[in-house]
mmCIF file of C-alpha atoms and ligand atoms in Angstrom:
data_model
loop_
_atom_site.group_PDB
_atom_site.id
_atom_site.type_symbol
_atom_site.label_atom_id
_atom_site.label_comp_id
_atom_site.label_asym_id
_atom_site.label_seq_id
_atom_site.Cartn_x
_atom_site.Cartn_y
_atom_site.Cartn_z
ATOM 1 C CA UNK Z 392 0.000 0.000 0.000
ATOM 2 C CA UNK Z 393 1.056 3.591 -0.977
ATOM 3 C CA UNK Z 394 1.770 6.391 1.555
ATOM 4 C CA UNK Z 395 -1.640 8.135 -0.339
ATOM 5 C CA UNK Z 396 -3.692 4.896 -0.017
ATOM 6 C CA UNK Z 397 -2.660 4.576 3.927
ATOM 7 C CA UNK Z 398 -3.367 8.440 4.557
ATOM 8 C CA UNK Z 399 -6.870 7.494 2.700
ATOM 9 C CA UNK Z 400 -8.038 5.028 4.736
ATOM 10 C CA UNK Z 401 -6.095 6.659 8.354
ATOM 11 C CA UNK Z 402 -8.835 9.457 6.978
ATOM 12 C CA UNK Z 403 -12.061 7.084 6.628
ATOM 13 C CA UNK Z 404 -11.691 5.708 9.836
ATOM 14 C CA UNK Z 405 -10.858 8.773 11.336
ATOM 15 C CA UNK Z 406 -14.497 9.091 11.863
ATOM 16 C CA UNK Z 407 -17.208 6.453 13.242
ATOM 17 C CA UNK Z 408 -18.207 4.452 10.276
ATOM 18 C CA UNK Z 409 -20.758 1.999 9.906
ATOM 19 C CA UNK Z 410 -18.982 -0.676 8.033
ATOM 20 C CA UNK Z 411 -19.865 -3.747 6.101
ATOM 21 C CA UNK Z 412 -17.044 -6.338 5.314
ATOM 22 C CA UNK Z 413 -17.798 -9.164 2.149
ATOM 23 C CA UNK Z 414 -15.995 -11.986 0.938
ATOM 24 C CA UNK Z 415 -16.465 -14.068 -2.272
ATOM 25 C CA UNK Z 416 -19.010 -16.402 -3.080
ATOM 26 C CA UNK Z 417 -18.715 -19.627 -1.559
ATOM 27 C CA UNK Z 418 -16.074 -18.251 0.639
ATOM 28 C CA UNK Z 419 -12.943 -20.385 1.829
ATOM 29 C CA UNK Z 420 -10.552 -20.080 4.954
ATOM 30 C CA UNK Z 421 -8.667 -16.926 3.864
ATOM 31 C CA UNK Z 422 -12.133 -15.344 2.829
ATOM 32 C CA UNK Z 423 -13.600 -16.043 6.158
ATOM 33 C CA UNK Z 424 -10.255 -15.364 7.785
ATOM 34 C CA UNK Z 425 -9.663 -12.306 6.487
ATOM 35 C CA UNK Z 426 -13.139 -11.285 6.958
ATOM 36 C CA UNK Z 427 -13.275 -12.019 10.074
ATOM 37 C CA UNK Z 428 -9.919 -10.891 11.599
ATOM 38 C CA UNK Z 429 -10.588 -7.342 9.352
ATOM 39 C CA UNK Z 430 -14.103 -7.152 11.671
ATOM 40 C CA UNK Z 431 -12.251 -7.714 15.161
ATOM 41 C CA UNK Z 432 -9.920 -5.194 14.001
ATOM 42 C CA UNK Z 433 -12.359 -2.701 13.432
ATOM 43 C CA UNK Z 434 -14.255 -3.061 16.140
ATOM 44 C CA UNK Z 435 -10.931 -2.750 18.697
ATOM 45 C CA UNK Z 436 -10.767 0.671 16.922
ATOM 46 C CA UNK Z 437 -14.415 1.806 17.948
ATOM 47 C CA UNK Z 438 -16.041 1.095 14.892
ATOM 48 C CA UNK Z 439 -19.229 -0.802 13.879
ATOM 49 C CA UNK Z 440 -18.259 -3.577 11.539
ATOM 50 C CA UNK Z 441 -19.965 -6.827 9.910
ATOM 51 C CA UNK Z 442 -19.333 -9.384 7.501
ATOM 52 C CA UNK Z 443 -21.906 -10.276 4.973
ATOM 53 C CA UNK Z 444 -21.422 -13.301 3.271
ATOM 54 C CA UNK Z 445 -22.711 -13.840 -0.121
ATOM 55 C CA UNK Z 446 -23.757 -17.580 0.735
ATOM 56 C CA UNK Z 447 -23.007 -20.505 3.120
ATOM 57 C CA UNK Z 448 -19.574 -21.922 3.939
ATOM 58 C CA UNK Z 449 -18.142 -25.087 4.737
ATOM 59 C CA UNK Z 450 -18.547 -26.697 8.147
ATOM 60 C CA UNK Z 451 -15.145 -26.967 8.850
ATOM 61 C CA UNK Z 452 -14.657 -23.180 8.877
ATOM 62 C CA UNK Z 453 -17.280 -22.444 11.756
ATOM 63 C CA UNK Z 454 -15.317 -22.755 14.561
ATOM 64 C CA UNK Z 455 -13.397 -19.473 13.829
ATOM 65 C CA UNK Z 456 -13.719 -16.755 16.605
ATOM 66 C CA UNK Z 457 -16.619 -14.557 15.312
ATOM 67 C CA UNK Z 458 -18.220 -16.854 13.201
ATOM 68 C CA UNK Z 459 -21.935 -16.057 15.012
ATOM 69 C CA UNK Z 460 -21.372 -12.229 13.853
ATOM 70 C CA UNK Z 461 -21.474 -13.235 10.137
ATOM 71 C CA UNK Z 462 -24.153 -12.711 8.328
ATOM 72 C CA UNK Z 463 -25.197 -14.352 5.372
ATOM 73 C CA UNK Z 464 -27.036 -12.825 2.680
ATOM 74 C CA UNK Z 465 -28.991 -15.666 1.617
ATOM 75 C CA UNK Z 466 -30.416 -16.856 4.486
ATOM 76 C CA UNK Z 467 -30.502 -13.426 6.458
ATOM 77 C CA UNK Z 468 -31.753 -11.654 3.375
ATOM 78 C CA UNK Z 469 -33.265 -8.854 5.064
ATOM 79 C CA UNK Z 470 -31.320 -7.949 7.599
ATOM 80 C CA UNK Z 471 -28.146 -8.314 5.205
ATOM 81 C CA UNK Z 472 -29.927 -5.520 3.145
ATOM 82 C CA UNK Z 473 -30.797 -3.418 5.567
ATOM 83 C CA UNK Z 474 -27.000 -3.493 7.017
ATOM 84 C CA UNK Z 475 -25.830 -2.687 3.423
ATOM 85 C CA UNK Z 476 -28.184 0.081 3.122
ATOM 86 C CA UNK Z 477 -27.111 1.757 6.472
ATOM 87 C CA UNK Z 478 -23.259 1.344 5.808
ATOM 88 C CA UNK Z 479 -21.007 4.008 5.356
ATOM 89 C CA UNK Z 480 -17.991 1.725 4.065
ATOM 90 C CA UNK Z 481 -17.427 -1.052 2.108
ATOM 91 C CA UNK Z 482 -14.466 -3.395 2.660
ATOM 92 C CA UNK Z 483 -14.354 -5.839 -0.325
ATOM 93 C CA UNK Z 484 -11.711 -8.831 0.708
ATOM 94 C CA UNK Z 485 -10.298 -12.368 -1.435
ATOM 95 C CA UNK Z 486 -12.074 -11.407 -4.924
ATOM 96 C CA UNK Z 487 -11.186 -9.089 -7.541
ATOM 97 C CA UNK Z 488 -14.374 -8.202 -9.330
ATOM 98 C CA UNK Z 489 -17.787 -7.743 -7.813
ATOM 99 C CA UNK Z 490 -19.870 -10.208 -9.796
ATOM 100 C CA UNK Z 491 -17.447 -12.591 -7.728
ATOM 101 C CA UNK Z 492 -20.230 -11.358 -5.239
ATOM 102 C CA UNK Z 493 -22.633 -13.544 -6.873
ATOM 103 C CA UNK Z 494 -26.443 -12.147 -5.801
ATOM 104 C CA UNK Z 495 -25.085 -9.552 -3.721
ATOM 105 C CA UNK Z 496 -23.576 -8.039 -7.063
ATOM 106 C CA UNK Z 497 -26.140 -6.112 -7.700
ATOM 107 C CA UNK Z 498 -26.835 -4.029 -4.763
ATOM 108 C CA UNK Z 499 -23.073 -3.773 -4.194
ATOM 109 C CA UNK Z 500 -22.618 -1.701 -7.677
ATOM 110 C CA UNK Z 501 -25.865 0.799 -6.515
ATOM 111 C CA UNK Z 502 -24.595 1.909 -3.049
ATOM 112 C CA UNK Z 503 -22.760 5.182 -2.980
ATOM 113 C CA UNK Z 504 -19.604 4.774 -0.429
ATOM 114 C CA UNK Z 505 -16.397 4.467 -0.719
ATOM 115 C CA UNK Z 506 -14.931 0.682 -1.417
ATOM 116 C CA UNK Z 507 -11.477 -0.731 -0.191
ATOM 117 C CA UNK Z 508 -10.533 -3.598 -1.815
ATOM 118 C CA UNK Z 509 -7.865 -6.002 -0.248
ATOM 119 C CA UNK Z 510 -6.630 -8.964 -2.630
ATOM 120 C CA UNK Z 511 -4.496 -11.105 -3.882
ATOM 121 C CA UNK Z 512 -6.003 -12.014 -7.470
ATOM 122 C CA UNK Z 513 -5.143 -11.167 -11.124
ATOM 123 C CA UNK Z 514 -6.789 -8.616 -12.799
ATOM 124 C CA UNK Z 515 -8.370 -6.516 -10.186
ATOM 125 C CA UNK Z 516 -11.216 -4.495 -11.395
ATOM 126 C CA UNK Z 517 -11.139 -0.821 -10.473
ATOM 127 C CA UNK Z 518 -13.851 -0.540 -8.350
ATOM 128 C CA UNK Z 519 -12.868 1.216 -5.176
ATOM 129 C CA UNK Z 520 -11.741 4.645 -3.744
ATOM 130 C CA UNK Z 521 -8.638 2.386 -2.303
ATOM 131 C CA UNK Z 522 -7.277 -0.907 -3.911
ATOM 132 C CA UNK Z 523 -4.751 -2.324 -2.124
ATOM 133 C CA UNK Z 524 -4.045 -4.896 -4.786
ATOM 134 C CA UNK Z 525 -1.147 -7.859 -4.719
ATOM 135 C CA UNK Z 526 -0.990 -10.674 -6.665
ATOM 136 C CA UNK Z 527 2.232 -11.670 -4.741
ATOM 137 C CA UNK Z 528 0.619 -12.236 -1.649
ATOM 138 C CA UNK Z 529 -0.128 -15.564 -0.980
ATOM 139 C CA UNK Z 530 -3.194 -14.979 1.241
ATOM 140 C CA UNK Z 531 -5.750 -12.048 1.735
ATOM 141 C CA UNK Z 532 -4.527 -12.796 5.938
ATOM 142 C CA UNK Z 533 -1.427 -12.237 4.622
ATOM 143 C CA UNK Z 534 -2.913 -8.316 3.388
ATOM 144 C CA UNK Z 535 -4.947 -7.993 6.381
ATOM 145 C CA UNK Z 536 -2.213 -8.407 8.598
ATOM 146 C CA UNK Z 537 -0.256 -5.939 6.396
ATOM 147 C CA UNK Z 538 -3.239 -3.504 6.583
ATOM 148 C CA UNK Z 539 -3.600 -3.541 10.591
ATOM 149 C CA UNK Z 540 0.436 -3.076 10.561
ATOM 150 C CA UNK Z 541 0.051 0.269 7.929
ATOM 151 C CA UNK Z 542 -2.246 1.539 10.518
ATOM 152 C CA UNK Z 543 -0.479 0.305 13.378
ATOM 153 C CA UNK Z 544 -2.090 -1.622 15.048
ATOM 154 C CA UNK Z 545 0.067 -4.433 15.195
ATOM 155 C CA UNK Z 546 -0.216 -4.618 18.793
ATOM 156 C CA UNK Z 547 -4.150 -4.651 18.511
ATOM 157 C CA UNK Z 548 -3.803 -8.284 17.348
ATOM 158 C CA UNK Z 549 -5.511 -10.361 19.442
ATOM 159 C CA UNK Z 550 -5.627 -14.351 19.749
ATOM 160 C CA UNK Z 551 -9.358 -14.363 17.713
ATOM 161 C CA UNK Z 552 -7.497 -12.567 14.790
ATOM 162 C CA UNK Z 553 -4.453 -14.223 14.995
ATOM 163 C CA UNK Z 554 -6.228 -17.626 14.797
ATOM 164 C CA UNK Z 555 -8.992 -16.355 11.838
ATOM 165 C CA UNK Z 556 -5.530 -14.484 9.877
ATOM 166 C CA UNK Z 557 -2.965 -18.371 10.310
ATOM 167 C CA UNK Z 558 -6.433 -20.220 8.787
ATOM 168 C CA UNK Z 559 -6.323 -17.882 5.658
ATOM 169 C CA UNK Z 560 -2.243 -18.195 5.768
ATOM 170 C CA UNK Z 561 -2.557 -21.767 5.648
ATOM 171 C CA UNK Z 562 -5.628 -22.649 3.901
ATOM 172 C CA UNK Z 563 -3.920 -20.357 0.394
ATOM 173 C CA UNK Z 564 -0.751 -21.335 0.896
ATOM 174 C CA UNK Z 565 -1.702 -25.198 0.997
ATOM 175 C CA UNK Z 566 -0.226 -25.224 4.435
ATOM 176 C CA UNK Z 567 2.797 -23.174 3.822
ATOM 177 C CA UNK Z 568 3.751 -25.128 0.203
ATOM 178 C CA UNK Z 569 2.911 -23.310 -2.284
ATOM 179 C CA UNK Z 570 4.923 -20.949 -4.598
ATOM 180 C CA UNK Z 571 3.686 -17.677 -3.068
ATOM 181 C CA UNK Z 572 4.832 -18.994 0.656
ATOM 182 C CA UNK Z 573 7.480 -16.385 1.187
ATOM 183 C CA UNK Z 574 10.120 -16.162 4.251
ATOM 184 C CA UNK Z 575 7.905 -12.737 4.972
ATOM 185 C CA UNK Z 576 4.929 -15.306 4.876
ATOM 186 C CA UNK Z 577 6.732 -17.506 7.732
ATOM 187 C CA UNK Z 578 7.366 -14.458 9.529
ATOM 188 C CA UNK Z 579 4.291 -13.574 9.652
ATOM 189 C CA UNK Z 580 2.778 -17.078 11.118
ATOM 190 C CA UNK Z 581 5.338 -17.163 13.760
ATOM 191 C CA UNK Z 582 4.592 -13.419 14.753
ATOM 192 C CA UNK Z 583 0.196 -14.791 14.425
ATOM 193 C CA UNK Z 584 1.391 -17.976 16.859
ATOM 194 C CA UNK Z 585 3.286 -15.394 19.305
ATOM 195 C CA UNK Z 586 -0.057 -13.485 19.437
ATOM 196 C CA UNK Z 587 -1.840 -16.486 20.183
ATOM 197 C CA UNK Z 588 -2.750 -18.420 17.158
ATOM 198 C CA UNK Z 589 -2.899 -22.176 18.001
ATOM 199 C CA UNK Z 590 -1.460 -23.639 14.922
ATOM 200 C CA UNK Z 591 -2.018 -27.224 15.741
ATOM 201 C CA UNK Z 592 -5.743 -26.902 16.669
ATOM 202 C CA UNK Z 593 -6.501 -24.974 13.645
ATOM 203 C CA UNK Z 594 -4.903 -27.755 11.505
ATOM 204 C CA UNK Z 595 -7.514 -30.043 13.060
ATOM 205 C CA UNK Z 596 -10.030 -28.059 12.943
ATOM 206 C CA UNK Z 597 -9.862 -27.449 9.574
ATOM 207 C CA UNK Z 598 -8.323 -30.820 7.932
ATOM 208 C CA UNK Z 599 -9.465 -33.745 10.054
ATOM 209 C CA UNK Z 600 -12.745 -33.297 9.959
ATOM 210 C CA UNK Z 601 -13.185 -36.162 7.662
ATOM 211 C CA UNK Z 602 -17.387 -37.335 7.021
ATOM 212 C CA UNK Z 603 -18.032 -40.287 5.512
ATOM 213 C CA UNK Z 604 -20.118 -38.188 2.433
ATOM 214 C CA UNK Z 605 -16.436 -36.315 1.740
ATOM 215 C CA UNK Z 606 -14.462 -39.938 1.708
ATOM 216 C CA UNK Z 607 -17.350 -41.510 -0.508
ATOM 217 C CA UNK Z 608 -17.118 -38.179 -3.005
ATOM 218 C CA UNK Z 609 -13.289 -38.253 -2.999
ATOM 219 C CA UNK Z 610 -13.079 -42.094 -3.949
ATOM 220 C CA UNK Z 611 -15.421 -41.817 -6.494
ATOM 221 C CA UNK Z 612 -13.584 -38.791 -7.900
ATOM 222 C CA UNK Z 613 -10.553 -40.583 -7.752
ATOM 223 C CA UNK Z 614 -11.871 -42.791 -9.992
ATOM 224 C CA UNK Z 615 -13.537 -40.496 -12.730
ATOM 225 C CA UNK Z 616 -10.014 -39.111 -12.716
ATOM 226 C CA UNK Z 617 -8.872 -39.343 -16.295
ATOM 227 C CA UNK Z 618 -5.273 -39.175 -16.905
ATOM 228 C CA UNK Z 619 -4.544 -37.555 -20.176
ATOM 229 C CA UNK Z 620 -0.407 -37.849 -21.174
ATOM 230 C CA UNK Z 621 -0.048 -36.454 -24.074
ATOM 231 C CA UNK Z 622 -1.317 -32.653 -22.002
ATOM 232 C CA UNK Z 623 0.489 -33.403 -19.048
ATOM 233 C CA UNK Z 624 -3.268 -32.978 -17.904
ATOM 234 C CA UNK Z 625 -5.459 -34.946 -15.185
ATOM 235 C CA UNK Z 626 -9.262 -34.114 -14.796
ATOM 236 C CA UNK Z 627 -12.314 -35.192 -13.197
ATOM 237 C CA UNK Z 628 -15.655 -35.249 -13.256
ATOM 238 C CA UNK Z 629 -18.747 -35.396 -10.700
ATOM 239 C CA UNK Z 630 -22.228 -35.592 -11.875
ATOM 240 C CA UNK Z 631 -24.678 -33.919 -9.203
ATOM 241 C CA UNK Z 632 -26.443 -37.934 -9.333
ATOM 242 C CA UNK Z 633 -22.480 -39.044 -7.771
ATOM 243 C CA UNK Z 634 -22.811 -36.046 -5.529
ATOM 244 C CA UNK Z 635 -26.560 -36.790 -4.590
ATOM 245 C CA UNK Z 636 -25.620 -40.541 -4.205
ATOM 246 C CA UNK Z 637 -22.704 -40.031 -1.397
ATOM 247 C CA UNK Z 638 -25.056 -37.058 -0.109
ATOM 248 C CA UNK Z 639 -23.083 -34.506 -0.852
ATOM 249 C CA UNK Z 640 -22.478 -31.411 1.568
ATOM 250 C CA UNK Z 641 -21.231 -27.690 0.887
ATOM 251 C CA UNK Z 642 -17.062 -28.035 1.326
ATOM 252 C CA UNK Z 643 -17.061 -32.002 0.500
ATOM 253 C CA UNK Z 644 -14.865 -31.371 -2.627
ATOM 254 C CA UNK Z 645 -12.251 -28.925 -1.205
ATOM 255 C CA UNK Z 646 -9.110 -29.990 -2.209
ATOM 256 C CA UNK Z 647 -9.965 -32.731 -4.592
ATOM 257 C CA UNK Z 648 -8.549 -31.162 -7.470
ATOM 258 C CA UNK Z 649 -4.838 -31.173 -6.342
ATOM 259 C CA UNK Z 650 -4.716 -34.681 -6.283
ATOM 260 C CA UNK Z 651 -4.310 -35.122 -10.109
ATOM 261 C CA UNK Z 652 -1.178 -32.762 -9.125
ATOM 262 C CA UNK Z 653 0.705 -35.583 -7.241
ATOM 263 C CA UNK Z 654 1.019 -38.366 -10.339
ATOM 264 C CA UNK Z 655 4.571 -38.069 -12.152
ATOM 265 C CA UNK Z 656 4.160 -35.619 -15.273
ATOM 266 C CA UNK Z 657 1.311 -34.081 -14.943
ATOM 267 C CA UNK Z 658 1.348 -30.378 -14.591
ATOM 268 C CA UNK Z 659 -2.902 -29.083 -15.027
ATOM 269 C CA UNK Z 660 -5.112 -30.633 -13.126
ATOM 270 C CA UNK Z 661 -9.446 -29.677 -13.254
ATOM 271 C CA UNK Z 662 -12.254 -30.564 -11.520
ATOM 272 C CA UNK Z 663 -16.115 -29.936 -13.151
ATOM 273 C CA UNK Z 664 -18.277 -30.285 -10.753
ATOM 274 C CA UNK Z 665 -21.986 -30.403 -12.016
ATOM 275 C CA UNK Z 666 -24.499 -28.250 -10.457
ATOM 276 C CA UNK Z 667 -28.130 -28.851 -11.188
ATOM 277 C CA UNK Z 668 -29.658 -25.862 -9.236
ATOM 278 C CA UNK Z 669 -27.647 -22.946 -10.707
ATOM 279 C CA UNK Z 670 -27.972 -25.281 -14.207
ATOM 280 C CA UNK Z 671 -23.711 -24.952 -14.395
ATOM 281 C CA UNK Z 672 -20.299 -26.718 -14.473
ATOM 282 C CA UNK Z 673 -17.890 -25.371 -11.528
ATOM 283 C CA UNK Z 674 -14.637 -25.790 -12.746
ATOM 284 C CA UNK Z 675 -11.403 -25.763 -10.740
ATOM 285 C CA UNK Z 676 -8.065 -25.536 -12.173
ATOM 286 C CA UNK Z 677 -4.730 -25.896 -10.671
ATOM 287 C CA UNK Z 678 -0.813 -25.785 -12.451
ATOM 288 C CA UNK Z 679 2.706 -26.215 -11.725
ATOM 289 C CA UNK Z 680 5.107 -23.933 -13.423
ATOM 290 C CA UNK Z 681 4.469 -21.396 -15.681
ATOM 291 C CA UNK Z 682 1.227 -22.435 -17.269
ATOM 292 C CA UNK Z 683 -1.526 -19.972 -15.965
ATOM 293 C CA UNK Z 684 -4.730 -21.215 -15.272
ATOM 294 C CA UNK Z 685 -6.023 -17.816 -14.262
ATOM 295 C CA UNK Z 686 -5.200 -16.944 -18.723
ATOM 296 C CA UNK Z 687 -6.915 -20.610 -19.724
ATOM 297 C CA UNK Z 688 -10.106 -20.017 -17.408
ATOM 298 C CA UNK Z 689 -10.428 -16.105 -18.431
ATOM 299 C CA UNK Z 690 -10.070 -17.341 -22.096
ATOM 300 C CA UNK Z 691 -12.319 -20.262 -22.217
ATOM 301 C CA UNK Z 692 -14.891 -20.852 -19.130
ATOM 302 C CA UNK Z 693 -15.340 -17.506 -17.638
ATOM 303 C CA UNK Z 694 -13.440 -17.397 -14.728
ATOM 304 C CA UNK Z 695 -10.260 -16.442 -13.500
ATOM 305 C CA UNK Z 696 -7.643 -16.493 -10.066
ATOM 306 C CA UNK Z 697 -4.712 -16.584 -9.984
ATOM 307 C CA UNK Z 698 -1.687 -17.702 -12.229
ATOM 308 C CA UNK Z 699 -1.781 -21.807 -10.272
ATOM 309 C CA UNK Z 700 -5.073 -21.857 -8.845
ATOM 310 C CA UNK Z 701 -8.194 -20.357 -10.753
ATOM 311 C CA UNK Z 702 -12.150 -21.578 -11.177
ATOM 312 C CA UNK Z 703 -14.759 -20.759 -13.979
ATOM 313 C CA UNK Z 704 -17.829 -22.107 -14.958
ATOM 314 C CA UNK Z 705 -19.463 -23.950 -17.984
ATOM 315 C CA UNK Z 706 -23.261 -23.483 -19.097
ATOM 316 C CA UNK Z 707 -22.885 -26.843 -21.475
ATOM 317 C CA UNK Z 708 -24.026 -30.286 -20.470
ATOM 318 C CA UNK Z 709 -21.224 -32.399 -18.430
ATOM 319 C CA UNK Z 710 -20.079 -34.348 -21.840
ATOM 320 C CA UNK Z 711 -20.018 -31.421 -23.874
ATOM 321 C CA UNK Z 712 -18.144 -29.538 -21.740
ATOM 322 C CA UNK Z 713 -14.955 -31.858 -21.948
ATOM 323 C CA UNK Z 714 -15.363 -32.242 -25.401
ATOM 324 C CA UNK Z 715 -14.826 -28.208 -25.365
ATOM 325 C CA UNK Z 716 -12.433 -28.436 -22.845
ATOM 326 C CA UNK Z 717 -10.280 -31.093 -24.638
ATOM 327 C CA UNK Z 718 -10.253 -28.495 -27.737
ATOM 328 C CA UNK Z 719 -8.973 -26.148 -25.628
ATOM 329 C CA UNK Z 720 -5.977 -28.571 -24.491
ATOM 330 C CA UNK Z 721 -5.127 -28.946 -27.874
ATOM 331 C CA UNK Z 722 -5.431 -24.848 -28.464
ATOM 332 C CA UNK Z 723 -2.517 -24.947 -25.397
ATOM 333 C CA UNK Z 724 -0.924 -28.120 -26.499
ATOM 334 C CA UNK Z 725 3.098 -26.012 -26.933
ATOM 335 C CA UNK Z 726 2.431 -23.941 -24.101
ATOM 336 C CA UNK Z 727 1.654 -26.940 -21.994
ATOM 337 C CA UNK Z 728 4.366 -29.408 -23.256
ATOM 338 C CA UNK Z 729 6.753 -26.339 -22.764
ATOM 339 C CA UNK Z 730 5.890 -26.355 -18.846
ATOM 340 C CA UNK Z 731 6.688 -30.099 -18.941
ATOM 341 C CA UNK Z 732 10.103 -29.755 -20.845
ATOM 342 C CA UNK Z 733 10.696 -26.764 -17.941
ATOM 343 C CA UNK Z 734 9.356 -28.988 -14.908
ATOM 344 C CA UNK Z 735 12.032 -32.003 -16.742
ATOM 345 C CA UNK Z 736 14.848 -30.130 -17.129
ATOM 346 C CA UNK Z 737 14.685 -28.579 -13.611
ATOM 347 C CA UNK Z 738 14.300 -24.815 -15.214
ATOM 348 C CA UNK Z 739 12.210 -23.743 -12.932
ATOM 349 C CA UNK Z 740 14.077 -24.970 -9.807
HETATM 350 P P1 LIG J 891 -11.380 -22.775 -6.315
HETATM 351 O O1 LIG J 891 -11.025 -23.602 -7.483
HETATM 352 O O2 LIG J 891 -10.701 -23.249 -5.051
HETATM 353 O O3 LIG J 891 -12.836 -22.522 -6.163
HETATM 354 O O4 LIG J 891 -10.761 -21.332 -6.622
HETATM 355 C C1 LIG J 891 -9.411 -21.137 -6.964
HETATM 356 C C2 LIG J 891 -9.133 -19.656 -7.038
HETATM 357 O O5 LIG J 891 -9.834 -19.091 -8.155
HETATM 358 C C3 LIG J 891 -9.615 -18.894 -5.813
HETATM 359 O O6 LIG J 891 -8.691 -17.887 -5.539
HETATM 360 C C4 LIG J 891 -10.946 -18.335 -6.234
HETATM 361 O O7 LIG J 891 -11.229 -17.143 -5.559
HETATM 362 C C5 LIG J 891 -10.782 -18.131 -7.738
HETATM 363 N N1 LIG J 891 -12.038 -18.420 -8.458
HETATM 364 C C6 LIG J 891 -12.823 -19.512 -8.326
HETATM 365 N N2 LIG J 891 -13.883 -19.462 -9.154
HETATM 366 C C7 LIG J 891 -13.775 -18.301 -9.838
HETATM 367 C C8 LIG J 891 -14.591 -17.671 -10.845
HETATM 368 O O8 LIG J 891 -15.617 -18.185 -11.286
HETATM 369 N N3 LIG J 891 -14.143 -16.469 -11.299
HETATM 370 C C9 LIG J 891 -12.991 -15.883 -10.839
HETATM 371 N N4 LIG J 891 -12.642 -14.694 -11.329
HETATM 372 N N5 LIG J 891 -12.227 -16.437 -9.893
HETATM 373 C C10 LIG J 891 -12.597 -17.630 -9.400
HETATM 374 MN MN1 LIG J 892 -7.398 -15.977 -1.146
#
């Protein structure tokens, strides 16, 4: 963040503010997290703050401090409008456009106050009186804790946001793995554990909480995977009639995607999940190297994310939409066997 875009906000919350803070649809740990430790922020500073959720998260995220503040604008329709209505501030956090918002979109673009964006994601739209925009980061927590430290306030850190900012931290980051884990990033943590994050809990908390529905859907993944050599590609499928049959629940096919990942020469992974209610495809996409995801899912299935890790969506039938996708493989055949040469060769070491 610039010395202008610190001096901005140090002026917005110079004075009482009633202030709403939103996350992406179908939030994940680092939306929640940063949501959530962003809120408990405010409020040490005197000011009114709540999160508004676009729509329901996963069960294994709602033991985080604060979680009974959050509303969600689905269910708590209403009240989530009138909240929106009476704000004076809009803190946008983990998405960088506001259809990301899903229904929420709508009102969000109509209110008149300023915005401050905080993310991590390619292409940020230019929405708000202050963006603080880095697609470096590995983690919105990562921002948030930046933010609180701009304004000072590192020593306003308590144990509820230092256990909402190491979920984010380590939900992003894949538990400290991925490319964007920085020695900063590490620094960070160990500062969040000082102020009373409890690492080992939240690891629990968040990654063995196993149900039987989420073992059934991940075998039967596992086995729809198809392996496809010749694109250094794996994908898989799940109809919603596997997903009704193993009784699927919101958060049951977190993660699946990477596994394709772990087998020896493959560099893209994807996941279409169907879903018969909003009458789409989700897609996730992961990489390794320097094929961007975020580029293929802008270009072809209306999405985007970031350079390893980006979702879309498809409005064609499950077998249709391989077929397409497949196409599109062939479109990126070079730039993929190029990653592969890279990956071989140890380039990118
Ligand atoms: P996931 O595959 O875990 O849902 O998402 C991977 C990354 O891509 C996340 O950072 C997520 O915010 C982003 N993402 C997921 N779906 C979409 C989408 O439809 N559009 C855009 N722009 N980003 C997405
Ligand atoms: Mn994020």
């Amino acid at each position: 963040m610039n010395f202008e875009d610190i001096k901005a906000v140090q002026n917005l919350l110079s004075k009482p503010q009633k202030i709403v803070v939103v996350p992406h649809k179908n939030p994940d740990g680092d939306a929640i997290g940063s949501t959530l430790a962003l809120c408990f922020y405010l409020q040490s500073i005197q000011q009114e703050a709540t999160v508004i959720v676009p729509n329901d998260f996963p069960k294994f995220l709602k033991w985080m401090p604060g979680n009974e503040q959050i509303l969600n604008f689905e269910k708590h329709n209403t009240q989530s409008k009138e909240k929106l209505q009476e704000a004076t501030l809009l803190f946008t956090l983990d998405f960088n456009h506001l259809g990301r918002t899903g229904q929420m979109e709508e009102l969000l673009k109509n209110l008149q106050v300023p915005f401050i964006m905080i993310d991590h994601h390619q292409n940020p739209e230019d929405y708000a009186h202050v963006t603080y925009s880095d697609v470096a980061m590995s983690s919105t927590c990562e921002m948030v804790y930046n933010f609180i430290e701009y304004l000072g306030g590192k020593d306003e850190i308590t144990p509820e946001i230092a256990n909402c900012l190491y979920t984010g931290i380590m939900t992003d980051t894949g538990s400290f793995k991925y490319p964007s884990t920085t020695s900063r990033t590490h620094k960070i943590v160990a500062d969040l554990i000082e102020k009373g994050a409890n690492n080992t809990r939240i690891h629990n908390l968040v990654f063995d909480t196993n149900t039987p529905s989420r073992l059934h859907i991940l075998g039967c993944a596992l086995k729809n995977m198809v392996i496809l050599e010749e694109y250094g590609t794996a994908y898989i499928t799940l109809s919603q009639e596997e997903l009704d049959r193993y009784d699927f629940k919101k958060g049951d096919t977190e993660g699946v995607v990477n596994y394709g990942l772990t087998l020896d020469g493959i560099r893209f992974a994807v996941i279409f999940i169907e879903n018969k209610e909003e009458g789409i495809i989700k897609i996730s996409f992961r990489s390794e190297g320097d094929f961007s995801v975020n580029e293929f899912a802008r270009m072809y299935f209306e999405g985007g994310g970031h350079k390893n890790a980006a979702g879309g969506k498809s409005n064609l039938p499950m077998k249709e939409t391989i077929t397409r996708f497949i196409d599109c493989l062939d479109e990126n055949k070079e730039a993929l066997l190029k990653v592969a040469k890279q990956v071989e060769s140890g380039d990118n070491f």
